XYZ file of C-alpha atoms in Angstrom:
522
model
C 87.117 85.215 136.100
C 88.355 81.671 135.482
C 91.752 80.068 135.218
C 94.692 79.570 137.501
C 94.071 82.457 139.902
C 92.232 80.865 142.808
C 94.133 80.826 146.036
C 97.271 82.096 144.285
C 95.973 85.652 144.650
C 97.900 87.339 147.483
C 95.757 89.421 149.806
C 94.449 92.531 148.085
C 95.779 91.822 144.583
C 92.563 90.451 143.087
C 90.724 93.574 144.244
C 93.416 95.787 142.691
C 93.315 93.836 139.406
C 89.507 94.105 139.287
C 89.661 97.823 140.054
C 92.111 98.247 137.197
C 89.834 96.477 134.722
C 86.801 98.486 135.824
C 88.785 101.723 135.552
C 89.785 100.781 131.988
C 86.154 100.314 130.993
C 85.235 103.699 132.537
C 88.368 105.357 131.136
C 89.079 106.554 134.670
C 92.562 107.940 133.989
C 93.085 109.166 137.561
C 92.573 105.706 139.022
C 94.631 104.095 136.280
C 97.477 106.489 137.066
C 97.235 105.560 140.740
C 97.425 101.851 139.911
C 100.747 102.227 138.077
C 103.951 102.640 140.060
C 105.296 106.206 140.110
C 108.737 107.025 138.802
C 110.828 106.491 135.700
C 111.218 102.695 135.910
C 107.584 101.787 135.156
C 107.056 100.212 131.710
C 104.092 99.707 129.381
C 104.405 98.067 125.969
C 102.135 97.161 123.072
C 102.497 96.586 119.344
C 103.323 100.267 118.853
C 106.329 100.251 121.170
C 107.494 100.713 124.741
C 106.606 103.581 127.067
C 109.117 104.251 129.840
C 108.137 105.997 133.050
C 104.856 106.814 134.768
C 104.577 110.256 133.176
C 104.886 108.925 129.610
C 102.334 106.196 130.320
C 99.915 108.702 131.841
C 100.243 111.095 128.900
C 99.578 108.279 126.427
C 96.513 107.135 128.351
C 95.087 110.658 128.481
C 95.223 110.915 124.678
C 94.085 107.345 123.963
C 90.406 107.853 124.770
C 89.596 104.486 126.358
C 89.696 100.889 125.148
C 87.238 98.631 123.345
C 84.671 96.944 125.647
C 85.910 93.598 126.910
C 85.737 91.087 129.728
C 88.443 88.958 131.287
C 87.872 85.406 130.064
C 90.613 83.819 132.165
C 93.491 84.832 134.356
C 96.710 83.188 135.505
C 98.548 84.278 138.648
C 102.183 83.382 139.282
C 103.962 84.693 142.404
C 107.599 85.462 141.631
C 108.524 86.850 145.037
C 106.959 87.809 148.308
C 105.639 91.136 147.060
C 105.891 90.631 143.287
C 103.323 88.719 141.214
C 102.928 88.035 137.486
C 99.324 88.227 136.239
C 98.325 87.176 132.713
C 94.749 87.903 131.657
C 92.990 86.760 128.492
C 90.575 89.376 127.197
C 87.373 88.658 125.254
C 86.259 91.709 123.271
C 82.578 92.541 122.885
C 83.150 93.048 119.171
C 84.863 89.681 118.771
C 88.447 88.575 119.123
C 90.817 87.850 121.989
C 93.785 89.629 123.485
C 96.316 89.213 126.283
C 97.545 91.508 129.007
C 100.590 90.644 131.053
C 101.297 92.613 134.223
C 103.947 92.537 136.895
C 102.326 93.758 140.116
C 104.376 94.881 143.089
C 103.246 95.602 146.639
C 104.816 98.629 148.313
C 103.696 99.832 151.758
C 100.732 97.484 151.504
C 99.524 98.863 148.137
C 99.552 96.826 144.893
C 100.595 98.685 141.756
C 101.640 97.696 138.241
C 105.376 97.934 137.618
C 105.430 96.470 134.090
C 102.571 95.875 131.626
C 102.420 94.459 128.123
C 99.216 94.485 126.078
C 98.592 92.223 123.087
C 95.457 93.375 121.294
C 93.233 91.292 119.059
C 94.752 90.616 115.633
C 93.872 93.026 112.843
C 93.339 92.003 109.248
C 95.377 95.063 108.345
C 96.197 98.324 110.041
C 93.784 100.929 108.665
C 96.048 103.697 109.869
C 98.686 102.441 107.396
C 96.706 100.934 104.518
C 93.544 101.947 102.684
C 93.588 98.968 100.305
C 95.846 95.946 100.687
C 96.411 93.074 98.276
C 98.567 90.001 97.879
C 99.625 91.896 95.809
C 97.081 94.521 94.771
C 98.683 94.954 91.333
C 101.211 92.630 89.709
C 104.177 94.133 87.909
C 105.906 92.553 84.954
C 107.715 90.170 87.307
C 111.058 90.810 85.626
C 113.486 93.692 85.903
C 115.618 95.496 88.472
C 112.664 95.816 90.865
C 111.398 92.223 90.594
C 110.080 91.096 93.951
C 109.956 94.622 95.383
C 106.657 95.401 97.157
C 105.510 99.000 96.753
C 103.303 100.953 99.153
C 101.648 103.684 97.090
C 100.640 106.969 98.693
C 96.918 107.562 98.337
C 97.407 110.345 95.787
C 98.430 108.234 92.769
C 96.017 106.934 90.182
C 95.831 103.147 89.958
C 93.590 101.786 87.235
C 90.404 100.403 88.787
C 90.916 102.264 92.094
C 89.975 105.671 93.464
C 92.216 108.280 95.072
C 91.127 108.782 98.661
C 93.610 111.561 99.525
C 93.402 110.593 103.180
C 89.771 111.661 103.444
C 86.801 109.253 103.567
C 84.422 111.665 101.842
C 86.873 112.198 99.002
C 87.287 108.435 98.743
C 83.514 108.036 98.351
C 83.145 110.808 95.773
C 86.287 110.296 93.664
C 85.984 108.738 90.197
C 87.568 105.376 89.479
C 90.876 105.809 87.684
C 91.138 104.383 84.194
C 94.933 104.701 83.950
C 97.852 104.188 86.315
C 100.038 107.168 87.196
C 103.182 107.391 85.095
C 105.498 107.293 88.119
C 103.926 104.043 89.321
C 103.854 102.576 85.828
C 107.640 102.926 85.654
C 108.015 100.820 88.804
C 105.585 98.155 87.594
C 107.374 97.939 84.257
C 110.606 97.355 86.165
C 109.106 94.311 87.906
C 107.768 95.768 91.171
C 104.367 94.780 92.600
C 101.923 97.109 94.333
C 101.361 95.789 97.857
C 98.585 98.283 98.466
C 97.421 101.866 98.715
C 98.822 103.456 101.847
C 97.601 106.407 103.862
C 98.410 110.086 103.704
C 97.659 113.177 105.702
C 94.552 114.738 104.170
C 95.366 116.121 100.714
C 99.064 115.853 101.735
C 98.689 119.155 103.603
C 100.502 118.224 106.836
C 103.804 116.837 108.099
C 102.890 115.042 111.332
C 101.267 111.883 109.950
C 98.220 112.192 112.214
C 95.130 111.532 110.126
C 91.969 112.623 111.968
C 89.866 109.910 110.291
C 92.095 106.838 110.234
C 94.597 107.467 113.011
C 98.347 107.927 113.067
C 100.425 105.224 111.349
C 102.969 103.823 113.816
C 106.597 104.846 113.774
C 108.472 101.707 112.762
C 111.694 102.890 114.410
C 110.284 104.125 117.730
C 106.686 103.366 118.632
C 106.614 106.112 121.271
C 106.961 108.788 118.570
C 104.867 110.019 115.646
C 105.723 108.651 112.216
C 105.601 111.870 110.203
C 103.832 112.733 106.981
C 102.332 113.367 104.632
C 103.752 110.215 103.015
C 102.812 108.598 106.310
C 101.359 105.233 105.305
C 104.138 104.250 102.881
C 106.786 105.270 105.423
C 105.320 103.097 108.168
C 104.747 100.193 105.777
C 108.396 100.275 104.692
C 109.773 100.781 108.206
C 107.684 97.869 109.518
C 108.722 95.546 106.676
C 105.251 95.398 105.103
C 106.631 96.916 101.897
C 110.099 97.409 100.428
C 109.562 100.717 98.651
C 107.267 103.630 99.345
C 106.073 105.775 96.433
C 105.158 109.236 97.641
C 105.281 112.958 97.101
C 107.263 115.762 98.693
C 106.058 119.341 98.578
C 107.510 120.832 101.753
C 109.122 117.762 103.288
C 106.484 115.042 102.998
C 109.037 112.346 102.116
C 112.038 113.678 104.000
C 110.261 114.143 107.339
C 108.919 110.575 107.740
C 112.231 109.228 106.406
C 114.075 111.087 109.147
C 111.596 110.156 111.865
C 111.645 106.436 110.992
C 115.260 105.844 110.013
C 114.610 105.394 106.278
C 116.260 106.481 103.043
C 114.003 109.072 101.424
C 114.577 110.929 98.164
C 112.787 114.042 96.994
C 113.645 114.312 93.306
C 114.544 117.362 91.267
C 111.350 119.288 90.583
C 109.717 118.021 87.363
C 112.288 115.218 86.949
C 109.587 112.547 87.480
C 106.196 112.855 85.817
C 103.321 113.906 88.077
C 100.711 112.800 85.551
C 98.046 110.918 87.463
C 99.036 112.370 90.856
C 96.560 114.477 92.842
C 98.312 117.846 93.267
C 98.753 119.944 96.360
C 100.941 122.777 95.062
C 102.418 122.266 91.610
C 105.218 124.790 92.112
C 106.798 122.476 94.676
C 105.201 119.011 94.304
C 107.689 116.259 93.484
C 107.568 112.472 93.287
C 110.007 110.390 95.309
C 110.583 107.186 97.225
C 111.298 105.694 100.647
C 113.302 102.529 101.275
C 115.157 100.698 104.016
C 118.326 100.483 101.920
C 120.100 102.734 99.425
C 120.185 99.904 96.889
C 116.398 99.728 96.547
C 116.184 103.515 96.452
C 118.826 103.659 93.728
C 116.997 101.026 91.676
C 113.743 103.000 91.870
C 115.510 106.206 90.870
C 117.314 104.517 88.003
C 114.152 103.206 86.355
C 112.207 106.418 86.990
C 114.618 109.215 86.091
C 115.870 110.108 82.642
C 119.373 109.157 81.555
C 120.364 112.799 81.887
C 122.112 112.985 85.245
C 124.685 115.241 86.841
C 127.500 114.155 89.110
C 127.858 115.767 92.493
C 131.101 116.911 94.105
C 131.135 115.542 97.653
C 134.833 116.084 98.277
C 133.987 119.166 100.322
C 130.746 119.364 102.283
C 128.716 122.563 102.240
C 127.265 123.710 105.553
C 125.033 126.716 106.272
C 125.205 128.111 109.800
C 121.562 129.200 109.668
C 120.448 125.601 109.169
C 122.497 124.404 112.129
C 121.014 127.188 114.254
C 117.548 125.996 113.219
C 118.203 122.513 114.593
C 117.720 121.522 118.216
C 120.985 121.740 120.217
C 121.434 117.967 120.645
C 120.807 117.429 116.949
C 123.243 120.177 115.952
C 125.936 118.610 118.156
C 125.326 115.134 116.741
C 125.419 116.520 113.209
C 128.698 118.352 113.883
C 130.208 115.101 115.165
C 128.975 113.286 112.057
C 130.566 115.878 109.780
C 133.852 115.458 111.604
C 133.589 111.670 111.236
C 133.268 111.930 107.444
C 136.827 113.219 107.235
C 135.817 115.723 104.579
C 136.614 119.419 104.711
C 133.760 121.871 105.144
C 132.960 125.053 103.275
C 130.404 127.360 104.818
C 127.840 128.935 102.527
C 125.205 131.603 103.005
C 121.603 130.919 102.030
C 118.639 133.287 101.767
C 116.913 134.006 105.064
C 115.176 130.813 106.197
C 112.054 132.622 107.384
C 111.796 134.296 103.980
C 112.087 130.913 102.265
C 109.495 129.274 104.517
C 107.015 132.133 104.179
C 107.387 132.325 100.411
C 106.801 128.597 100.118
C 103.873 128.751 102.553
C 102.033 131.503 100.663
C 102.459 130.037 97.181
C 101.677 126.547 98.455
C 98.538 127.801 100.214
C 97.298 129.678 97.162
C 97.772 126.667 94.905
C 96.307 124.248 97.463
C 93.147 126.319 97.700
C 92.966 126.658 93.920
C 93.254 122.873 93.597
C 90.870 121.826 96.379
C 88.930 124.840 97.627
C 85.861 124.113 95.548
C 85.659 120.514 96.752
C 86.112 121.616 100.349
C 83.347 124.177 99.980
C 81.028 121.502 98.601
C 81.814 119.116 101.487
C 81.671 121.197 104.669
C 82.888 119.499 107.831
C 84.728 116.773 105.929
C 88.242 117.729 107.040
C 90.038 117.049 110.287
C 90.578 120.045 112.527
C 94.248 120.703 111.745
C 93.959 120.397 107.960
C 90.704 122.383 107.979
C 92.519 125.219 109.749
C 95.288 125.073 107.168
C 92.816 125.327 104.283
C 90.979 128.165 106.033
C 94.270 130.056 106.165
C 94.903 129.159 102.522
C 91.554 130.632 101.519
C 92.594 133.927 103.125
C 95.669 134.354 100.902
C 94.944 137.290 98.630
C 95.943 137.685 95.008
C 98.404 140.400 96.053
C 99.901 138.074 98.671
C 100.365 135.381 96.073
C 101.772 137.745 93.442
C 104.319 139.126 95.897
C 105.456 135.671 97.015
C 105.478 134.261 93.491
C 107.625 137.157 92.293
C 110.172 136.251 94.952
C 110.474 132.630 93.845
C 112.826 133.004 90.832
C 115.273 135.161 92.794
C 115.280 132.884 95.833
C 115.590 129.782 93.668
C 118.552 131.243 91.795
C 120.309 132.235 95.029
C 119.893 128.754 96.484
C 121.156 127.071 93.320
C 124.129 129.435 93.106
C 125.038 128.702 96.736
C 124.841 124.925 96.271
C 126.420 124.896 92.814
C 127.792 121.452 92.010
C 128.422 120.541 95.627
C 126.534 118.850 98.445
C 124.768 120.908 101.079
C 124.525 118.883 104.304
C 122.111 119.525 107.150
C 119.988 117.646 109.661
C 116.832 116.718 107.765
C 114.612 118.050 110.553
C 115.220 119.969 113.803
C 115.336 116.817 115.925
C 113.861 113.376 116.582
C 110.175 112.788 115.939
C 107.910 114.291 118.613
C 106.412 111.838 121.075
C 103.009 110.518 120.089
C 101.715 112.152 123.282
C 102.781 115.601 122.033
C 100.044 118.204 122.081
C 98.758 120.211 119.138
C 100.798 123.344 119.955
C 103.987 121.284 120.242
C 103.379 119.611 116.893
C 102.576 122.993 115.287
C 105.823 124.466 116.615
C 107.726 121.485 115.216
C 106.054 121.982 111.828
C 107.098 125.631 111.686
C 110.673 124.833 112.650
C 110.810 121.987 110.130
C 109.607 124.147 107.246
C 112.521 126.534 107.782
C 114.840 123.626 106.971
C 112.892 121.772 104.290
C 112.059 124.938 102.334
C 115.615 125.163 101.013
C 115.171 122.232 98.618
C 111.485 123.060 98.078
C 112.067 126.621 96.925
C 115.261 125.628 95.147
C 113.476 122.869 93.217
C 116.453 120.684 94.112
C 116.837 116.991 94.922
C 117.163 116.229 98.622
C 118.037 112.904 100.189
C 117.361 112.056 103.826
C 119.794 109.331 104.876
C 119.497 107.514 108.245
C 122.941 108.491 109.517
C 122.235 110.064 112.920
C 120.762 108.955 116.238
C 119.927 111.597 118.813
C 118.803 110.469 122.238
C 118.338 106.960 120.860
C 115.984 108.088 118.069
C 116.812 108.425 114.363
C 117.431 111.756 112.693
C 118.270 111.955 109.014
C 121.193 113.709 107.426
C 119.875 115.608 104.428
C 122.005 115.994 101.322
C 120.898 118.663 98.849
C 122.510 118.774 95.430
C 122.149 120.685 92.210
C 119.474 119.836 89.628
C 119.502 116.218 88.385
C 122.067 115.001 90.931
C 119.441 112.720 92.465
C 121.125 109.348 91.955
C 124.582 110.642 92.764
C 123.315 111.948 96.111
C 122.257 108.427 97.069
C 125.606 107.019 95.983
C 127.473 109.660 97.970
C 125.393 109.125 101.113
C 126.015 105.377 101.011
C 129.724 106.069 101.631
C 129.162 108.212 104.727
C 129.391 106.939 108.326
C 126.439 106.329 110.603
C 126.735 108.304 113.824
C 125.176 106.669 116.875
C 126.213 108.876 119.757
C 126.174 112.537 120.699
C 129.736 113.682 121.462
C 130.325 117.387 121.182
C 132.649 117.918 118.216
C 133.187 121.245 116.497
C 132.938 121.391 112.749
C 136.235 121.109 110.923
C 137.884 124.458 110.097
C 135.834 126.137 107.438
C 136.984 127.455 104.131
C 135.855 130.883 103.025
C 132.555 130.896 101.199
C 133.004 131.332 97.491
């Protein structure tokens, strides 16, 4: 190593620093754990966010799978106290590029350990976990109109003339035909002046909600880098949350817009089923697939909805808020308390309504979705064995097992369930937490993420089965992380939902408030 270390190294620190670097190259997680201070005050940060506490850092390291080969090109050592030293190392990567690592080492009982670390990796041309194709811009819009200057991140399911649809899968990307036309939903945005910044990632075939693509990685959560970003409109959500795009164009079948919107503190609108053309969009399950958008502000979201939806619109009555006890019971306790406090802060009266059984809704959606997903993609999957990531492969395996009788039974339930949901909502606004709670930590295990998916579907299935518009608005924070408030309205109330939500308060704390006295359900 070269640089300003020299005789500035206190006794034993150079050996500890060298042991740390060697352990990184071996991915020796036990030694790395030992070289970080125990307890909740230890910090590690990088471009994805800040990890707090030894346990969180250890869990992240266990899942990371090592680092790229590198050497330390130079190092600077600056004592800041008798037993505290700042070390800054410049890394030279075997594959090219430089990075920095800054560490605050502290000696306790004669042992040097890292108390604080910050890692700056080598610059990336673009983040492949977010983008599949990136331009400057990729496609120019008309340059004039209500969306002039708006940069759009397009989910990798939409046809763009001259491009292929990758659907979040590299084999599909290689085998897909080049589109000759641009999807109608995207064309409307381009005609209104927007530009396409690029094609952004998705969970494979949009058949997931976590935003963890097995091939390209998990796009970062722009609101909290310690948590997953959510999917399946994962790439557009991260691009918008990180300021790399202003509008995300995506789809929502069972929550694929609402979930990442909630996890990343964005405005996300699932439109009334069939209100926006799906021509030129790779389907997952046509009975529930909708087009929608993500934005950092309600104004941009409203502009996108205005140019994309027909002039036929219905006003929504938000004078009284509709609340379903079953949906509050489905939320995590802290989220339910924060939501109750938010409702009280709106100053609006509450009327409680009764919805169909949430498990019945989720299972009906799951079966019909699975049958249609397999009908749409089963042949391709059979012709490309081993091409799917483990979680999505398991989901398609289950989809293949849905029998015709299973589908017929579930499909026969749809009209009744849809009618009951629409009757319960009527012309009002059903309010609920968008998801059970904050986004899971990025260190969460497979079983934890699966449990979150199941719980989430019980809440998102209401709008999915109802074919209703649903807006996730960034109005709650639970434990310091964003959670959306979801507003569900009657058919074609899409734009009015956004307008209503823009008048509601943002709730930043978690006091325990009861809901206002309820009015009898009518």
